[in-house]
mmCIF file of C-alpha atoms in Angstrom:
data_model
loop_
_atom_site.group_PDB
_atom_site.id
_atom_site.type_symbol
_atom_site.label_atom_id
_atom_site.label_comp_id
_atom_site.label_asym_id
_atom_site.label_seq_id
_atom_site.Cartn_x
_atom_site.Cartn_y
_atom_site.Cartn_z
ATOM 1 C CA MET A 1 -99.183 -146.299 -56.556
ATOM 2 C CA MET A 2 -97.579 -149.735 -58.221
ATOM 3 C CA TRP A 3 -94.384 -147.766 -57.815
ATOM 4 C CA THR A 4 -95.283 -146.437 -53.831
ATOM 5 C CA ASP A 5 -95.696 -149.947 -52.913
ATOM 6 C CA LEU A 6 -92.671 -151.447 -54.283
ATOM 7 C CA TYR A 7 -90.517 -148.219 -52.888
ATOM 8 C CA ASN A 8 -91.682 -149.803 -49.391
ATOM 9 C CA ASN A 9 -90.795 -152.586 -49.971
ATOM 10 C CA VAL A 10 -87.270 -151.548 -51.055
ATOM 11 C CA LEU A 11 -87.471 -149.463 -47.194
ATOM 12 C CA LEU A 12 -88.626 -152.184 -45.682
ATOM 13 C CA PHE A 13 -85.453 -154.353 -47.157
ATOM 14 C CA CYS A 14 -82.927 -151.696 -45.971
ATOM 15 C CA MET A 15 -83.543 -151.093 -42.313
ATOM 16 C CA ILE A 16 -84.248 -154.740 -42.166
ATOM 17 C CA LEU A 17 -80.363 -155.091 -43.869
ATOM 18 C CA LEU A 18 -79.658 -152.787 -40.990
ATOM 19 C CA ALA A 19 -80.773 -153.878 -37.823
ATOM 20 C CA PHE A 20 -78.571 -157.108 -39.065
ATOM 21 C CA LEU A 21 -75.354 -154.702 -39.892
ATOM 22 C CA THR A 22 -76.199 -152.876 -36.193
ATOM 23 C CA LEU A 23 -76.680 -156.696 -34.333
ATOM 24 C CA ILE A 24 -73.085 -157.096 -36.077
ATOM 25 C CA ALA A 25 -71.454 -153.692 -34.617
ATOM 26 C CA ILE A 26 -72.515 -154.924 -30.803
ATOM 27 C CA ILE A 27 -70.278 -158.157 -31.289
ATOM 28 C CA ARG A 28 -67.413 -155.655 -32.178
ATOM 29 C CA SER A 29 -68.341 -153.137 -29.449
ATOM 30 C CA VAL A 30 -68.452 -156.782 -26.628
ATOM 31 C CA LYS A 31 -65.373 -158.449 -28.188
ATOM 32 C CA GLY A 32 -63.016 -155.304 -28.860
ATOM 33 C CA PRO A 33 -60.386 -156.068 -26.831
ATOM 34 C CA ARG A 34 -59.685 -151.848 -26.401
ATOM 35 C CA ILE A 35 -61.516 -149.574 -25.565
ATOM 36 C CA ALA A 36 -61.463 -147.434 -29.315
ATOM 37 C CA ASP A 37 -62.639 -150.437 -30.262
ATOM 38 C CA ARG A 38 -65.666 -150.252 -28.320
ATOM 39 C CA ILE A 39 -66.528 -146.394 -28.532
ATOM 40 C CA ILE A 40 -65.919 -146.809 -32.430
ATOM 41 C CA ALA A 41 -68.337 -150.041 -32.929
ATOM 42 C CA ILE A 42 -71.219 -147.483 -30.689
ATOM 43 C CA ASN A 43 -70.364 -144.612 -33.011
ATOM 44 C CA MET A 44 -70.924 -146.887 -36.240
ATOM 45 C CA ILE A 45 -74.236 -147.976 -34.193
ATOM 46 C CA GLY A 46 -75.553 -144.890 -34.009
ATOM 47 C CA THR A 47 -74.810 -143.378 -38.084
ATOM 48 C CA MET A 48 -77.072 -146.885 -38.945
ATOM 49 C CA THR A 49 -79.400 -146.037 -36.308
ATOM 50 C CA ILE A 50 -79.371 -142.482 -37.388
ATOM 51 C CA ALA A 51 -80.114 -143.621 -40.974
ATOM 52 C CA LEU A 52 -82.531 -146.063 -40.211
ATOM 53 C CA ILE A 53 -84.519 -143.454 -38.575
ATOM 54 C CA CYS A 54 -84.213 -141.874 -42.416
ATOM 55 C CA LEU A 55 -85.651 -144.724 -43.565
ATOM 56 C CA LEU A 56 -88.391 -144.959 -41.207
ATOM 57 C CA ALA A 57 -89.231 -141.181 -41.290
ATOM 58 C CA ILE A 58 -89.808 -142.354 -45.615
ATOM 59 C CA TYR A 59 -91.642 -145.087 -44.724
ATOM 60 C CA LEU A 60 -94.173 -143.898 -42.722
ATOM 61 C CA LYS A 61 -94.380 -140.422 -44.254
ATOM 62 C CA GLU A 62 -94.091 -138.602 -40.678
ATOM 63 C CA ASP A 63 -91.791 -136.023 -41.436
ATOM 64 C CA TYR A 64 -90.884 -135.257 -37.353
ATOM 65 C CA LEU A 65 -89.454 -139.081 -36.953
ATOM 66 C CA LEU A 66 -86.252 -136.251 -38.590
ATOM 67 C CA ASP A 67 -86.309 -134.042 -35.753
ATOM 68 C CA VAL A 68 -85.072 -137.519 -34.106
ATOM 69 C CA CYS A 69 -82.383 -138.194 -35.954
ATOM 70 C CA LEU A 70 -80.824 -134.488 -36.058
ATOM 71 C CA ILE A 71 -81.136 -134.708 -31.828
ATOM 72 C CA TYR A 72 -79.501 -137.807 -31.927
ATOM 73 C CA ALA A 73 -76.786 -136.912 -34.353
ATOM 74 C CA MET A 74 -75.782 -134.310 -31.793
ATOM 75 C CA VAL A 75 -75.701 -136.549 -28.648
ATOM 76 C CA SER A 76 -74.404 -139.645 -30.539
ATOM 77 C CA PHE A 77 -71.682 -136.974 -31.398
ATOM 78 C CA LEU A 78 -71.720 -135.112 -28.072
ATOM 79 C CA SER A 79 -70.984 -139.128 -26.024
ATOM 80 C CA VAL A 80 -68.048 -140.296 -28.118
ATOM 81 C CA VAL A 81 -66.180 -136.989 -28.085
ATOM 82 C CA VAL A 82 -66.517 -137.242 -24.239
ATOM 83 C CA LEU A 83 -65.876 -140.659 -24.220
ATOM 84 C CA ALA A 84 -62.873 -140.455 -25.435
ATOM 85 C CA ARG A 85 -61.901 -137.209 -23.162
ATOM 86 C CA ILE A 86 -62.526 -139.829 -19.824
ATOM 87 C CA PHE A 87 -60.840 -142.547 -20.851
ATOM 88 C CA THR A 88 -58.577 -140.581 -21.581
ATOM 89 C CA GLY A 89 -58.203 -138.787 -17.805
ATOM 90 C CA ILE A 90 -57.935 -141.886 -16.199
ATOM 91 C CA TYR A 91 -55.401 -143.852 -18.713
ATOM 92 C CA ARG A 92 -53.433 -140.757 -17.168
ATOM 93 C CA GLU A 93 -54.125 -140.957 -13.374
ATOM 94 C CA LYS A 94 -52.714 -144.664 -13.594
ATOM 95 C CA GLN A 95 -49.804 -143.535 -15.090
ATOM 96 C CA MET A 96 -49.186 -140.524 -13.661
ATOM 97 C CA LYS A 97 -49.946 -143.405 -9.727
ATOM 98 C CA LYS A 98 -47.637 -145.627 -11.889
ATOM 99 C CA THR A 99 -44.146 -143.362 -11.768
ATOM 100 C CA GLN A 100 -44.888 -142.316 -8.533
ATOM 101 C CA GLN A 101 -45.192 -145.870 -7.061
ATOM 102 C CA ALA A 102 -42.338 -146.518 -9.083
ATOM 103 C CA ALA A 103 -40.362 -143.533 -7.907
ATOM 104 C CA GLU A 104 -41.128 -144.162 -4.085
ATOM 105 C CA LYS A 105 -39.715 -147.604 -3.847
ATOM 106 C CA ASP A 106 -36.193 -146.344 -5.411
ATOM 107 C CA SER A 107 -36.224 -143.169 -2.775
ATOM 108 C CA PRO A 108 -38.430 -143.408 0.064
ATOM 109 C CA ALA A 109 -37.408 -139.341 1.132
ATOM 110 C CA ALA A 110 -37.137 -137.653 -2.527
ATOM 111 C CA SER A 111 -39.923 -138.935 -3.854
ATOM 112 C CA ALA A 112 -42.454 -136.755 -2.301
ATOM 113 C CA VAL A 113 -40.662 -133.270 -3.209
ATOM 114 C CA GLU A 114 -40.031 -134.255 -6.782
ATOM 115 C CA THR A 115 -39.615 -136.714 -9.339
ATOM 116 C CA PRO A 116 -37.043 -136.769 -12.290
ATOM 117 C CA SER A 117 -37.663 -137.880 -15.014
ATOM 118 C CA GLU A 118 -39.209 -135.599 -17.721
ATOM 119 C CA MET A 119 -42.198 -137.615 -18.385
ATOM 120 C CA VAL A 120 -42.688 -137.955 -14.745
ATOM 121 C CA LEU A 121 -43.608 -134.118 -14.268
ATOM 122 C CA GLU A 122 -44.925 -134.190 -18.178
ATOM 123 C CA THR A 123 -47.554 -136.349 -17.223
ATOM 124 C CA LYS A 124 -48.106 -134.611 -13.911
ATOM 125 C CA SER A 125 -48.789 -131.461 -15.062
ATOM 126 C CA ALA A 126 -50.863 -133.079 -17.371
ATOM 127 C CA HIS A 127 -53.430 -134.302 -15.275
ATOM 128 C CA LYS A 128 -52.867 -131.137 -13.013
ATOM 129 C CA ALA A 129 -54.879 -129.609 -15.962
ATOM 130 C CA PHE A 130 -57.236 -132.374 -16.272
ATOM 131 C CA ALA A 131 -58.419 -131.959 -12.267
ATOM 132 C CA ASN A 132 -58.757 -128.687 -12.725
ATOM 133 C CA GLY A 133 -61.092 -128.694 -15.715
ATOM 134 C CA GLU A 134 -58.689 -126.614 -17.730
ATOM 135 C CA LYS A 135 -59.603 -126.740 -21.831
ATOM 136 C CA GLY A 136 -56.309 -125.521 -22.931
ATOM 137 C CA GLU A 137 -53.780 -127.297 -24.870
ATOM 138 C CA GLN A 138 -52.916 -129.542 -22.634
ATOM 139 C CA ILE A 139 -55.942 -132.358 -22.567
ATOM 140 C CA MET B 1 -91.617 -140.566 -64.024
ATOM 141 C CA GLU B 2 -92.534 -142.420 -60.859
ATOM 142 C CA MET B 3 -90.478 -145.227 -62.104
ATOM 143 C CA VAL B 4 -87.122 -143.399 -63.134
ATOM 144 C CA LYS B 5 -87.403 -141.576 -59.513
ATOM 145 C CA PHE B 6 -87.210 -145.221 -58.673
ATOM 146 C CA ILE B 7 -84.661 -146.656 -60.618
ATOM 147 C CA ILE B 8 -81.988 -143.451 -59.498
ATOM 148 C CA SER B 9 -83.345 -143.753 -56.015
ATOM 149 C CA LEU B 10 -82.813 -147.674 -55.657
ATOM 150 C CA ILE B 11 -79.173 -147.052 -57.452
ATOM 151 C CA PHE B 12 -78.360 -145.005 -54.782
ATOM 152 C CA LEU B 13 -80.447 -146.396 -51.965
ATOM 153 C CA VAL B 14 -78.638 -149.783 -53.001
ATOM 154 C CA PHE B 15 -75.307 -148.198 -53.099
ATOM 155 C CA GLY B 16 -75.338 -146.736 -49.925
ATOM 156 C CA MET B 17 -76.415 -150.383 -47.805
ATOM 157 C CA PHE B 18 -73.296 -151.765 -49.380
ATOM 158 C CA VAL B 19 -71.199 -148.954 -47.897
ATOM 159 C CA PHE B 20 -72.890 -149.525 -44.983
ATOM 160 C CA VAL B 21 -71.958 -153.890 -45.160
ATOM 161 C CA SER B 22 -68.612 -152.439 -46.399
ATOM 162 C CA ALA B 23 -67.981 -150.541 -42.885
ATOM 163 C CA THR B 24 -69.249 -152.701 -40.851
ATOM 164 C CA LEU B 25 -66.824 -156.024 -42.346
ATOM 165 C CA GLY B 26 -63.724 -153.665 -41.623
ATOM 166 C CA VAL B 27 -65.164 -153.497 -37.888
ATOM 167 C CA ASN B 28 -64.871 -156.727 -38.177
ATOM 168 C CA ARG B 29 -62.082 -157.794 -39.578
ATOM 169 C CA PHE B 30 -59.302 -155.082 -39.343
ATOM 170 C CA ASP B 31 -57.494 -156.269 -36.019
ATOM 171 C CA LYS B 32 -56.018 -152.444 -35.356
ATOM 172 C CA ALA B 33 -58.263 -150.026 -33.911
ATOM 173 C CA LEU B 34 -56.794 -147.371 -36.196
ATOM 174 C CA ASN B 35 -57.494 -149.256 -38.872
ATOM 175 C CA ARG B 36 -61.378 -149.520 -36.793
ATOM 176 C CA ILE B 37 -61.442 -146.112 -37.479
ATOM 177 C CA HIS B 38 -60.987 -145.843 -41.083
ATOM 178 C CA ALA B 39 -63.278 -148.851 -41.631
ATOM 179 C CA ALA B 40 -66.011 -146.644 -39.468
ATOM 180 C CA ALA B 41 -65.421 -142.976 -40.380
ATOM 181 C CA LEU B 42 -66.475 -144.684 -44.411
ATOM 182 C CA GLY B 43 -70.087 -145.781 -43.144
ATOM 183 C CA ASP B 44 -70.465 -142.118 -41.374
ATOM 184 C CA THR B 45 -70.373 -139.862 -44.335
ATOM 185 C CA LEU B 46 -70.781 -141.823 -48.053
ATOM 186 C CA GLY B 47 -73.012 -144.678 -46.350
ATOM 187 C CA ILE B 48 -75.375 -141.670 -44.612
ATOM 188 C CA LEU B 49 -74.665 -139.674 -47.791
ATOM 189 C CA PHE B 50 -75.993 -142.288 -50.454
ATOM 190 C CA VAL B 51 -78.842 -143.187 -48.588
ATOM 191 C CA VAL B 52 -79.940 -139.943 -47.921
ATOM 192 C CA ILE B 53 -79.681 -138.819 -51.421
ATOM 193 C CA GLY B 54 -81.458 -141.548 -52.630
ATOM 194 C CA LEU B 55 -84.582 -140.681 -50.333
ATOM 195 C CA LEU B 56 -84.247 -137.227 -51.546
ATOM 196 C CA ILE B 57 -84.954 -138.232 -55.248
ATOM 197 C CA TRP B 58 -88.275 -139.789 -53.703
ATOM 198 C CA LYS B 59 -89.448 -137.111 -51.855
ATOM 199 C CA GLY B 60 -88.763 -133.980 -53.566
ATOM 200 C CA LEU B 61 -87.868 -131.398 -52.185
ATOM 201 C CA THR B 62 -89.820 -130.807 -48.988
ATOM 202 C CA TRP B 63 -88.679 -129.105 -45.137
ATOM 203 C CA ALA B 64 -88.044 -133.311 -44.060
ATOM 204 C CA SER B 65 -85.679 -133.368 -47.444
ATOM 205 C CA GLY B 66 -83.566 -130.152 -45.889
ATOM 206 C CA LYS B 67 -83.669 -131.499 -42.789
ATOM 207 C CA MET B 68 -82.831 -134.272 -44.338
ATOM 208 C CA LEU B 69 -79.178 -132.137 -45.842
ATOM 209 C CA ILE B 70 -78.561 -130.438 -42.491
ATOM 210 C CA ILE B 71 -78.162 -133.658 -41.030
ATOM 211 C CA VAL B 72 -76.055 -135.133 -43.068
ATOM 212 C CA LEU B 73 -74.339 -131.694 -43.196
ATOM 213 C CA PHE B 74 -73.843 -132.324 -39.777
ATOM 214 C CA PHE B 75 -72.646 -135.797 -40.037
ATOM 215 C CA TRP B 76 -69.594 -134.279 -42.126
ATOM 216 C CA LEU B 77 -68.713 -131.171 -39.806
ATOM 217 C CA ALA B 78 -68.665 -134.571 -36.326
ATOM 218 C CA SER B 79 -67.727 -137.427 -37.894
ATOM 219 C CA PRO B 80 -63.921 -136.079 -38.375
ATOM 220 C CA VAL B 81 -64.406 -135.257 -35.413
ATOM 221 C CA CYS B 82 -65.455 -138.217 -33.712
ATOM 222 C CA SER B 83 -62.188 -140.071 -35.349
ATOM 223 C CA HIS B 84 -60.134 -137.393 -34.825
ATOM 224 C CA VAL B 85 -60.362 -137.656 -31.233
ATOM 225 C CA LEU B 86 -61.003 -141.428 -30.999
ATOM 226 C CA GLY B 87 -57.528 -141.349 -32.722
ATOM 227 C CA LEU B 88 -55.889 -139.424 -30.418
ATOM 228 C CA LEU B 89 -57.012 -141.231 -27.087
ATOM 229 C CA GLU B 90 -56.023 -144.758 -29.490
ATOM 230 C CA LEU B 91 -52.491 -142.888 -29.513
ATOM 231 C CA GLU B 92 -52.626 -141.701 -25.993
ATOM 232 C CA THR B 93 -53.171 -145.557 -24.863
ATOM 233 C CA ASN B 94 -51.759 -148.088 -26.647
ATOM 234 C CA GLU B 95 -48.012 -148.127 -25.540
ATOM 235 C CA GLU B 96 -47.223 -150.076 -29.198
ATOM 236 C CA VAL B 97 -48.580 -147.147 -31.111
ATOM 237 C CA GLN B 98 -46.136 -144.687 -29.160
ATOM 238 C CA GLU B 99 -43.679 -147.430 -29.788
ATOM 239 C CA ARG B 100 -43.216 -144.897 -32.852
ATOM 240 C CA LYS B 101 -41.020 -142.394 -32.472
ATOM 241 C CA ASP B 102 -42.224 -140.274 -35.982
ATOM 242 C CA LEU B 103 -45.766 -140.206 -34.664
ATOM 243 C CA LYS B 104 -45.703 -139.448 -31.069
ATOM 244 C CA GLU B 105 -43.231 -136.351 -31.376
ATOM 245 C CA GLU B 106 -45.849 -134.959 -33.820
ATOM 246 C CA HIS B 107 -48.647 -136.051 -31.460
ATOM 247 C CA HIS B 108 -46.464 -133.875 -28.701
ATOM 248 C CA GLU B 109 -46.699 -130.815 -30.567
ATOM 249 C CA ASN B 110 -49.931 -131.535 -31.230
ATOM 250 C CA ILE B 111 -51.557 -132.101 -28.058
#
């Protein structure tokens, strides 16, 4: 019995430590200069929460918490992938607008038909694929 | 028997916590996003593996421990995908990284 009590104390200590680490990771997610930093920090918070729920399931002797854990892992993975795709699309849209404006400044008449630079064409096609919802190689 | 299980499980748990601490420190102290991905992926794979192994040794072989193994398996599949997608995001949106020609050509082939 003595070892069980001791082990529960160890689990409690681990959970408190993980909570502190989560707080430290939140600092990075607030400070992070780029959007990728924030997503990385959020992903790591998700991982530590899953470890915490595993510890809690053993501490409380409630096995159903592990199901929560599994669902949490799937939702966390999905959110990271979707957020990364969304921000890539937003960035491409911004780039396309910028190049279009530059082309209009240069030659207002010809800009509506086509833009000469190879890079512009590429971002345009990528944007079109993104807008149509294609799941091809482009995005 | 209890004591042996306790000690082995404690070692694994402490190592897992150490990995989590170093991952958090790495995410806070590295100065580029691509470096931070490396630190975060460490906690995603190694940290959760050692925490779960520690709990498995204490709990023994039950349905719950099978679920925990499934969690680790899912993480090993999902975490590299997360890192890859985040790396592509950083490569796409950061002009400093795009300056590097060697990365850029490969990037255009892959995307």
